[in-house]
Coordinates of C-alpha atoms and ligand atoms in Angstrom, one line a residue:
M1 CA 13.9 13.3 20.2
S2 CA 11.7 10.6 18.6
S3 CA 13.2 8.2 16.2
P4 CA 13.2 9.1 12.5
H5 CA 12.6 5.5 11.6
I6 CA 9.3 4.4 10.0
Y7 CA 8.6 0.9 8.9
I8 CA 5.9 0.3 6.3
T9 CA 4.7 -3.1 5.1
T10 CA 2.3 -4.6 2.7
T11 CA 0.8 -8.0 3.4
I12 CA 2.6 -10.9 1.8
P13 CA 0.3 -12.5 -0.7
Y14 CA 0.2 -16.2 -1.2
V15 CA 1.5 -17.1 -4.6
N16 CA -0.9 -19.7 -6.0
A17 CA -1.4 -17.5 -9.0
R18 CA -0.1 -14.3 -10.6
P19 CA -0.6 -10.9 -8.9
H20 CA -3.9 -9.0 -9.5
L21 CA -4.8 -5.4 -9.4
G22 CA -6.0 -5.5 -5.8
F23 CA -2.5 -6.2 -4.5
A24 CA -1.2 -3.4 -6.8
L25 CA -3.5 -1.0 -4.9
E26 CA -1.9 -2.0 -1.6
L27 CA 1.7 -1.7 -3.0
V28 CA 1.0 1.7 -4.5
Q29 CA -0.6 3.0 -1.3
A30 CA 2.4 1.8 0.7
D31 CA 4.8 3.3 -1.8
V32 CA 3.1 6.7 -1.5
L33 CA 3.5 6.7 2.3
A34 CA 7.1 5.6 2.0
R35 CA 7.9 8.3 -0.5
Y36 CA 6.0 10.9 1.4
H37 CA 7.9 10.2 4.6
R38 CA 11.3 10.0 2.9
H39 CA 10.6 13.4 1.2
R40 CA 10.0 14.8 4.7
G41 CA 13.3 13.5 5.9
D42 CA 12.2 10.4 7.8
Q43 CA 14.2 7.1 7.5
V44 CA 11.9 4.7 5.9
R45 CA 11.9 1.0 5.3
F46 CA 9.3 -0.2 2.8
Q47 CA 8.9 -4.0 2.8
T48 CA 6.8 -6.4 0.9
G49 CA 7.2 -10.1 0.2
T50 CA 5.4 -13.4 -0.6
D51 CA 3.7 -16.0 1.6
D52 CA 5.2 -19.1 0.1
N53 CA 4.2 -21.6 2.8
S54 CA 0.4 -21.5 2.2
L55 CA -1.3 -24.8 1.6
K56 CA -3.1 -23.1 -1.3
N57 CA 0.3 -22.9 -3.1
V58 CA 0.8 -26.6 -2.6
L59 CA -2.6 -27.4 -4.0
A60 CA -2.1 -25.1 -7.0
A61 CA 1.3 -26.6 -7.7
E62 CA -0.3 -30.1 -7.7
V63 CA -2.9 -28.9 -10.2
A64 CA -0.1 -27.4 -12.4
G65 CA 1.9 -30.6 -12.1
L66 CA 5.0 -28.8 -10.8
P67 CA 7.2 -29.3 -7.7
V68 CA 6.0 -26.9 -5.0
Q69 CA 9.3 -24.9 -4.8
E70 CA 9.6 -24.4 -8.5
F71 CA 5.9 -23.3 -8.7
V72 CA 6.3 -21.0 -5.8
D73 CA 9.5 -19.5 -7.2
R74 CA 7.9 -18.8 -10.5
N75 CA 4.9 -17.0 -9.2
A76 CA 6.8 -15.2 -6.5
A77 CA 9.0 -13.7 -9.2
A78 CA 5.9 -12.2 -10.8
F79 CA 5.1 -10.4 -7.5
T80 CA 8.6 -9.1 -6.9
A81 CA 8.8 -7.9 -10.5
L82 CA 5.9 -5.4 -9.9
G83 CA 8.4 -2.9 -8.5
G84 CA 9.4 -1.6 -12.0
P85 CA 6.0 -1.4 -13.7
L86 CA 4.4 0.3 -10.7
G87 CA 7.3 2.6 -9.9
L88 CA 7.7 1.3 -6.4
S89 CA 10.5 2.3 -4.0
I90 CA 10.7 -1.1 -2.2
D91 CA 13.6 -1.5 0.3
D92 CA 13.2 -5.2 1.2
V93 CA 11.4 -8.3 0.0
I94 CA 11.0 -11.4 2.2
R95 CA 10.0 -14.7 0.8
T96 CA 9.0 -17.1 3.6
S97 CA 10.2 -20.3 1.9
R98 CA 13.6 -19.0 1.0
D99 CA 14.7 -16.2 3.2
P100 CA 17.4 -17.3 5.7
R101 CA 16.1 -14.7 8.2
H102 CA 12.6 -16.2 8.4
R103 CA 12.7 -19.6 10.0
P104 CA 15.1 -18.7 12.9
G105 CA 12.9 -15.7 13.7
L106 CA 9.7 -17.7 13.5
E107 CA 11.1 -20.3 15.8
R108 CA 12.2 -17.7 18.3
L109 CA 8.6 -16.2 18.2
W110 CA 7.2 -19.7 18.8
R111 CA 9.5 -20.3 21.8
A112 CA 8.8 -16.9 23.3
C113 CA 5.0 -17.6 23.2
A114 CA 5.6 -21.1 24.6
R115 CA 7.6 -19.6 27.5
A116 CA 4.7 -17.3 28.2
G117 CA 2.5 -20.4 28.7
D118 CA 0.4 -19.5 25.7
L119 CA 0.9 -22.7 23.5
Y120 CA -0.8 -26.0 24.2
R121 CA -1.8 -29.2 22.3
R122 CA -5.3 -30.4 22.0
H123 CA -7.6 -32.4 19.8
Y124 CA -9.6 -30.3 17.4
E125 CA -12.5 -30.7 15.0
G126 CA -13.7 -27.9 12.8
L127 CA -14.7 -26.5 9.4
Y128 CA -11.7 -25.3 7.5
C129 CA -11.6 -23.1 4.4
V130 CA -8.4 -23.7 2.5
G131 CA -9.0 -20.5 0.6
C132 CA -8.9 -18.5 3.8
E133 CA -6.6 -20.9 5.6
Q134 CA -8.8 -20.6 8.7
F135 CA -11.4 -22.5 10.7
Y136 CA -14.9 -21.1 10.7
A137 CA -17.6 -21.5 13.4
P138 CA -20.9 -22.7 11.8
A139 CA -22.5 -19.3 12.6
E140 CA -19.9 -17.5 10.6
L141 CA -20.7 -19.3 7.4
R142 CA -23.2 -18.1 4.9
G143 CA -25.6 -20.9 3.9
G144 CA -22.9 -23.4 5.0
R145 CA -20.3 -21.7 2.8
C146 CA -17.2 -19.6 3.4
P147 CA -18.3 -15.9 3.4
E148 CA -15.1 -14.9 1.4
H149 CA -15.0 -17.8 -1.1
G150 CA -18.5 -19.2 -1.3
T151 CA -17.0 -22.7 -1.0
V152 CA -18.0 -25.4 1.4
P153 CA -15.3 -25.8 4.1
E154 CA -13.9 -29.2 4.8
Q155 CA -14.4 -31.0 8.1
V156 CA -11.0 -31.4 9.8
A157 CA -10.2 -33.4 12.9
E158 CA -6.7 -33.6 14.3
E159 CA -4.5 -32.8 17.2
N160 CA -2.9 -29.4 16.9
W161 CA -1.0 -26.7 18.8
F162 CA -3.2 -23.9 20.1
F163 CA -2.5 -20.3 21.0
R164 CA -4.2 -18.9 24.1
L165 CA -5.8 -15.9 22.3
S166 CA -8.6 -15.7 24.9
R167 CA -6.1 -14.5 27.4
Y168 CA -5.5 -11.3 25.5
T169 CA -9.1 -10.2 25.0
D170 CA -9.1 -7.3 27.4
Q171 CA -5.6 -6.1 26.6
L172 CA -6.4 -6.1 22.8
H173 CA -9.6 -4.2 23.4
D174 CA -7.7 -1.6 25.4
V175 CA -4.8 -1.0 23.0
I176 CA -7.2 -0.7 20.0
G177 CA -9.9 1.2 21.8
S178 CA -7.4 3.7 23.2
G179 CA -5.7 4.2 19.8
Q180 CA -2.4 2.9 21.0
L181 CA -2.8 0.6 18.1
R182 CA -4.5 2.8 15.5
I183 CA -6.8 1.2 12.9
E184 CA -7.9 3.3 10.0
P185 CA -10.6 3.9 8.9
A186 CA -12.7 4.1 12.1
E187 CA -15.3 1.8 10.5
R188 CA -12.7 -1.0 10.5
R189 CA -11.6 -0.2 14.1
N190 CA -15.2 -0.5 15.3
E191 CA -15.5 -3.8 13.4
V192 CA -12.5 -5.2 15.2
L193 CA -13.6 -3.9 18.6
G194 CA -17.0 -5.6 18.0
F195 CA -15.3 -8.8 17.2
I196 CA -13.1 -8.7 20.3
S197 CA -16.1 -7.8 22.5
G198 CA -17.9 -10.9 21.2
G199 CA -15.2 -13.0 23.0
L200 CA -12.0 -14.4 21.6
E201 CA -11.3 -18.1 21.3
D202 CA -7.9 -19.8 21.3
F203 CA -6.9 -20.7 17.7
S204 CA -5.1 -23.6 16.2
I205 CA -1.5 -22.6 15.1
S206 CA -0.3 -25.9 13.6
R207 CA -1.5 -28.7 11.5
S208 CA -0.3 -32.2 10.8
T209 CA 2.6 -32.4 8.4
D210 CA 0.4 -34.8 6.4
R211 CA -2.4 -32.3 5.9
A212 CA 0.2 -29.7 4.9
H213 CA 1.5 -32.1 2.2
G214 CA 5.0 -31.9 3.9
W215 CA 5.2 -28.2 3.0
G216 CA 5.9 -25.4 5.6
I217 CA 8.0 -24.8 8.7
P218 CA 8.1 -27.6 11.3
V219 CA 7.0 -26.8 14.8
P220 CA 10.1 -26.6 17.0
R221 CA 10.6 -30.1 18.7
D222 CA 7.4 -31.5 17.1
P223 CA 8.3 -32.5 13.6
G224 CA 4.9 -34.2 13.0
Q225 CA 3.4 -30.7 12.9
V226 CA 4.0 -27.6 10.7
I227 CA 3.4 -24.1 11.9
Y228 CA 0.0 -22.7 10.8
V229 CA 0.5 -20.6 7.7
W230 CA -1.0 -17.4 9.2
W231 CA 1.3 -17.6 12.2
D232 CA 4.2 -18.1 9.7
A233 CA 3.1 -15.3 7.4
L234 CA 2.4 -12.7 10.2
G235 CA 5.9 -13.4 11.6
N236 CA 7.4 -12.0 8.4
Y237 CA 6.9 -8.5 9.7
I238 CA 9.6 -9.0 12.3
T239 CA 11.7 -11.9 11.0
A240 CA 12.6 -9.7 8.0
L241 CA 13.9 -7.1 10.5
G242 CA 16.2 -9.6 12.1
F243 CA 14.1 -10.8 15.0
G244 CA 16.1 -13.8 16.0
T245 CA 19.0 -13.1 13.6
D246 CA 20.0 -9.4 13.8
A247 CA 19.4 -7.6 17.1
A248 CA 20.6 -4.2 15.9
D249 CA 18.4 -4.2 12.8
Y250 CA 15.4 -5.3 14.8
Q251 CA 16.0 -2.7 17.4
Q252 CA 16.3 0.1 14.8
W253 CA 13.2 -0.8 12.7
W254 CA 10.8 -2.5 15.1
S255 CA 11.3 -1.9 18.8
G256 CA 13.0 1.5 18.4
S257 CA 11.1 2.9 15.4
R258 CA 8.7 5.7 15.7
R259 CA 6.0 4.0 13.6
R260 CA 5.3 0.5 12.5
I261 CA 2.7 0.6 9.8
H262 CA 0.9 -2.3 8.2
L263 CA -1.3 -1.9 5.1
V264 CA -3.9 -4.7 4.8
G265 CA -7.0 -5.6 2.8
K266 CA -10.3 -5.8 4.8
G267 CA -10.5 -9.5 4.3
V268 CA -7.4 -10.1 6.5
L269 CA -8.0 -7.5 9.1
R270 CA -8.8 -10.0 11.9
F271 CA -5.4 -11.7 11.5
H272 CA -3.6 -8.4 11.6
A273 CA -5.6 -6.6 14.2
V274 CA -6.3 -9.5 16.6
Y275 CA -4.0 -12.5 16.1
W276 CA -0.8 -10.6 15.3
P277 CA -0.9 -8.1 18.2
A278 CA -1.8 -11.0 20.6
M279 CA 1.2 -13.0 19.4
L280 CA 3.4 -9.9 20.0
L281 CA 1.9 -9.3 23.4
S282 CA 2.6 -12.9 24.3
A283 CA 6.2 -12.7 23.1
G284 CA 6.7 -9.4 24.9
Q285 CA 7.4 -7.4 21.8
P286 CA 6.1 -4.0 20.8
L287 CA 2.9 -3.8 18.7
P288 CA 2.4 -2.2 15.3
T289 CA 1.4 1.5 15.7
D290 CA -0.9 1.7 12.7
I291 CA -3.0 -0.7 10.6
L292 CA -4.4 0.9 7.5
V293 CA -7.2 -1.0 5.8
H294 CA -8.2 -0.8 2.2
D295 CA -11.4 -2.2 0.7
Y296 CA -11.6 -4.3 -2.4
L297 CA -11.5 -3.5 -6.1
T298 CA -14.0 -4.9 -8.5
V299 CA -13.5 -5.1 -12.2
G300 CA -16.4 -4.2 -14.4
G301 CA -18.7 -4.7 -11.4
Q302 CA -17.3 -8.2 -10.6
K303 CA -15.3 -9.4 -7.6
I304 CA -11.7 -10.1 -8.8
S305 CA -11.4 -13.8 -9.3
K306 CA -9.7 -16.1 -11.8
S307 CA -12.9 -18.0 -12.5
S308 CA -14.9 -15.0 -13.6
G309 CA -12.0 -13.9 -15.9
T310 CA -11.7 -10.6 -14.0
T311 CA -8.0 -10.9 -13.2
I312 CA -6.2 -7.8 -14.4
D313 CA -2.4 -8.1 -14.6
P314 CA -1.1 -4.9 -13.1
A315 CA 2.3 -5.2 -14.9
A316 CA 0.6 -5.6 -18.3
L317 CA -1.7 -2.7 -17.5
A318 CA 1.3 -0.4 -16.7
S319 CA 3.1 -1.5 -19.8
T320 CA 0.0 -0.7 -22.0
Y321 CA -1.2 2.5 -20.3
G322 CA 1.8 3.7 -18.4
T323 CA 2.9 3.6 -14.7
D324 CA 1.5 7.1 -14.1
A325 CA -1.9 6.3 -15.5
V326 CA -2.3 3.1 -13.3
R327 CA -1.0 4.8 -10.1
W328 CA -3.2 7.9 -10.7
W329 CA -6.3 5.8 -11.1
L330 CA -5.6 3.7 -8.0
L331 CA -4.9 6.8 -5.9
R332 CA -7.5 9.2 -7.3
E333 CA -10.5 6.9 -7.6
V334 CA -10.3 4.3 -4.9
P335 CA -12.3 5.6 -1.9
R336 CA -11.1 5.3 1.7
V337 CA -14.1 3.2 2.5
G338 CA -16.1 1.2 0.1
D339 CA -15.2 -0.9 -2.9
A340 CA -14.1 0.7 -6.2
D341 CA -14.9 -0.6 -9.6
F342 CA -12.1 -0.7 -12.2
T343 CA -12.7 -0.4 -15.9
I344 CA -10.2 0.4 -18.7
E345 CA -12.6 3.3 -19.7
R346 CA -12.3 4.8 -16.2
L347 CA -8.5 4.5 -16.2
T348 CA -8.3 6.1 -19.7
A349 CA -10.7 8.9 -18.8
R350 CA -8.8 9.9 -15.7
A351 CA -5.5 9.7 -17.5
N352 CA -6.6 11.8 -20.5
D353 CA -8.7 14.3 -18.6
E354 CA -6.4 14.9 -15.7
L355 CA -2.9 13.8 -16.6
A356 CA -2.7 14.6 -20.4
N357 CA -5.2 17.5 -20.6
G358 CA -4.8 18.8 -17.1
L359 CA -1.3 18.5 -15.7
G360 CA 0.6 17.7 -18.9
N361 CA -1.0 20.4 -20.9
L362 CA -0.4 23.0 -18.1
V363 CA 3.3 22.3 -17.9
Q364 CA 3.7 22.3 -21.6
R365 CA 1.8 25.6 -21.9
V366 CA 3.8 27.4 -19.2
I367 CA 7.2 26.2 -20.5
S368 CA 6.3 27.1 -24.0
M369 CA 5.1 30.6 -23.1
I370 CA 8.4 31.2 -21.2
H371 CA 10.2 30.2 -24.4
R372 CA 8.0 32.2 -26.7
Y373 CA 7.8 35.4 -24.7
R374 CA 11.1 35.3 -22.7
G375 CA 13.4 33.2 -24.8
G376 CA 13.3 30.4 -22.1
Y377 CA 14.5 32.7 -19.3
P378 CA 11.9 32.7 -16.4
P379 CA 11.5 36.1 -14.8
G380 CA 13.3 36.4 -11.5
I381 CA 10.2 37.3 -9.4
T382 CA 9.5 35.1 -6.4
H383 CA 6.0 36.3 -5.4
F384 CA 2.6 35.5 -6.9
A385 CA 1.0 38.1 -9.1
P386 CA -1.9 40.1 -7.9
G387 CA -5.1 38.4 -9.0
S388 CA -3.7 34.9 -8.6
E389 CA -5.0 34.5 -5.1
E390 CA -6.9 31.3 -5.8
L391 CA -3.8 29.7 -7.5
S392 CA -1.4 30.8 -4.7
A393 CA -3.8 29.5 -2.1
A394 CA -4.0 26.1 -3.8
C395 CA -0.1 26.0 -3.9
H396 CA 0.2 27.0 -0.2
R397 CA -2.5 24.8 1.1
A398 CA -1.4 21.6 -0.7
P399 CA 1.3 20.4 1.7
D400 CA -0.9 20.7 4.8
L401 CA -3.9 19.1 2.9
I402 CA -1.6 16.2 1.8
Q403 CA -0.2 15.7 5.2
A404 CA -3.7 15.6 6.8
A405 CA -5.0 13.3 4.0
L406 CA -2.2 10.8 4.3
A407 CA -2.4 10.8 8.1
R408 CA -5.9 9.5 7.7
F409 CA -5.0 7.2 4.8
D410 CA -7.0 9.2 2.4
F411 CA -5.2 9.1 -1.0
R412 CA -8.1 10.6 -2.9
S413 CA -8.0 13.8 -0.8
G414 CA -4.2 13.8 -1.2
T415 CA -4.3 13.6 -5.0
A416 CA -7.2 16.1 -5.0
A417 CA -4.9 18.7 -3.3
V418 CA -2.4 18.2 -6.1
W419 CA -5.1 18.4 -8.8
A420 CA -6.4 21.6 -7.3
I421 CA -3.1 23.3 -8.2
A422 CA -3.3 22.2 -11.8
D423 CA -6.9 23.1 -12.0
A424 CA -6.4 26.6 -10.5
A425 CA -3.4 27.2 -12.8
N426 CA -5.3 26.3 -15.9
R427 CA -8.2 28.6 -14.9
Y428 CA -5.8 31.4 -14.1
I429 CA -4.2 31.1 -17.6
N430 CA -7.6 31.2 -19.3
H431 CA -8.7 34.1 -17.2
I432 CA -5.5 36.2 -17.5
Q433 CA -4.8 35.4 -21.1
P434 CA -1.0 35.9 -21.2
W435 CA -1.1 36.0 -25.0
Q436 CA -3.1 39.2 -24.8
L437 CA -0.4 40.7 -22.5
A438 CA 2.2 39.6 -25.0
K439 CA 0.3 41.4 -27.7
S440 CA 0.1 44.6 -25.7
E441 CA 3.8 44.3 -24.8
R442 CA 4.7 44.1 -28.5
G443 CA 2.6 47.2 -29.0
G444 CA 4.9 49.0 -26.6
G445 CA 3.1 48.6 -23.3
A446 CA 5.6 48.7 -20.4
D447 CA 2.8 47.8 -17.9
A448 CA 1.9 44.8 -20.0
A449 CA 5.6 43.7 -20.1
H450 CA 5.8 43.9 -16.3
Q451 CA 2.5 42.2 -15.9
L452 CA 3.5 39.4 -18.2
D453 CA 6.7 38.9 -16.2
S454 CA 4.7 38.6 -13.1
V455 CA 2.2 36.2 -14.6
L456 CA 4.9 33.9 -16.0
A457 CA 6.8 33.9 -12.7
T458 CA 3.5 33.0 -10.9
L459 CA 3.0 30.1 -13.3
I460 CA 6.5 28.7 -13.0
Q461 CA 6.2 28.8 -9.2
A462 CA 2.9 27.0 -9.5
I463 CA 4.2 24.2 -11.6
R464 CA 7.2 23.8 -9.3
A465 CA 4.7 23.4 -6.4
L466 CA 2.7 21.0 -8.5
G467 CA 5.8 18.8 -9.2
D468 CA 6.9 18.9 -5.6
N469 CA 3.5 17.9 -4.2
L470 CA 3.1 15.3 -6.9
T471 CA 6.3 13.5 -5.9
P472 CA 5.0 10.7 -3.6
F473 CA 2.0 10.0 -5.9
L474 CA 3.6 10.1 -9.4
P475 CA 7.4 10.1 -8.9
G476 CA 8.1 9.8 -12.6
A477 CA 5.9 12.7 -13.6
A478 CA 7.2 14.8 -10.7
E479 CA 10.8 14.2 -11.8
H480 CA 9.9 15.2 -15.3
I481 CA 8.2 18.5 -14.1
S482 CA 11.2 19.3 -12.0
Q483 CA 13.5 18.8 -15.0
Q484 CA 11.3 21.1 -17.0
C485 CA 11.6 23.8 -14.3
A486 CA 15.4 23.4 -13.8
A487 CA 17.1 26.3 -15.6
I488 CA 20.6 25.6 -17.2
S489 CA 22.5 28.8 -17.2
G490 CA 19.3 30.6 -16.4
R491 CA 17.4 29.1 -19.3
L492 CA 14.7 26.4 -19.1
P493 CA 14.9 23.3 -21.3
K494 CA 12.6 23.1 -24.3
P495 CA 9.1 21.7 -23.5
H496 CA 8.7 17.9 -23.7
P497 CA 5.2 16.3 -23.5
L498 CA 4.7 14.9 -20.0
F499 CA 1.9 12.4 -20.8
E500 CA 0.8 10.9 -24.0
R501 CA -3.0 10.9 -24.6
I502 CA -4.3 7.4 -24.5
A503 CA -6.2 6.5 -27.6
S504 CA -9.7 5.2 -26.6
Ligands
ZN601 ZN1 -12.6 -18.9 2.5

């Protein structure tokens, strides 16, 4: 029998500033997968963390006039505090500057690659973007500037440790091409395969302690160099599982687990789909099974950046508009491929149209009708009424549609399957008009009484299905629906509004 263990990670962002909405997207996507698999009975470990050892953090701390550790601690706290506002079910957080598991694990990874003959020292000169923390070949620049940051990279010349990436070119092409290491969506896999086919060059994995401003993890037995921050950061995925410190934990969650899933943004794909698997191959460790890549968010048509004032604080957003509204927008509007543009108007429209008017109103109507027409006692009928075929089909299809959608990392299709239940239920009510049946019943119609029982029973089943399928996406609202449907001594609780309308 295959292992029930599934390990799900986000990237670990550097903490030179407070978190923005783009990272909230990744966290919420990872949370949905974690909750979905737990709901199905898998053992899940959902991990996030912070990349404390980046040179960018050091430079930002210098600008802020603070000691690096203090600055890093302060910003890291803002990242780890997102769990509450975003409703996240995080199991573990690793902070690379503080976590006692990290350095011993990283050193072990280094030594394993050294033993494989893949590390060597050489003089290097190149163009380095501090924003990316990577060297660029002149051909990769756009008008002499970093394609990600639009800044002019600095010329760096020093002696560094290198990793023999070139040795793994064919092997990487095979594992990705064959799907042994799955990259979704296919557009991104093809991009990686294209990059690998272009030939892989060895890359620098250390820098002088001077250039690192004395910050970072020293290279084992070479204290004049610190480990390159990407090597350091990528290592978090296994050091947090006890690689080098807790063999049983590591065995359970990495080498023995059924799936090892990384969620990443498109800008860091090369590190995760090329460098990281090569490091693991060199160290003789299993590869991740899935790399799920999301695109970027823009805000009001602008790339998210501090300088253009487009930073949106996800915690503040959730406190103003509600966790459900923020999660729903991220899951319902962001496409699988292509950037999505965030505006407050779009968030508000989605929340009001679909959560308040669609889902919330539906639940309220159904519970109210059961109170008005049946004193709060739902009829004990367990099949769907004749004439409710569209609604029953939406309920029955939802689990398979959600499974298929999440398997291909398509949160929009997943939430669409949930929305289809609410939409069909609202149309069913408007078509069948239970209030007319209640009128006929009061006039003495036995058929009408039986029909109304059958309609109310159909509707309560539909909103139970709605709540159940909504669980991974909006756990708070799903819990509320399940409480509304849970009879106490046969009677349902009085209706409570599920969502407040957002004033626009
Ligand atoms: Zn850059």
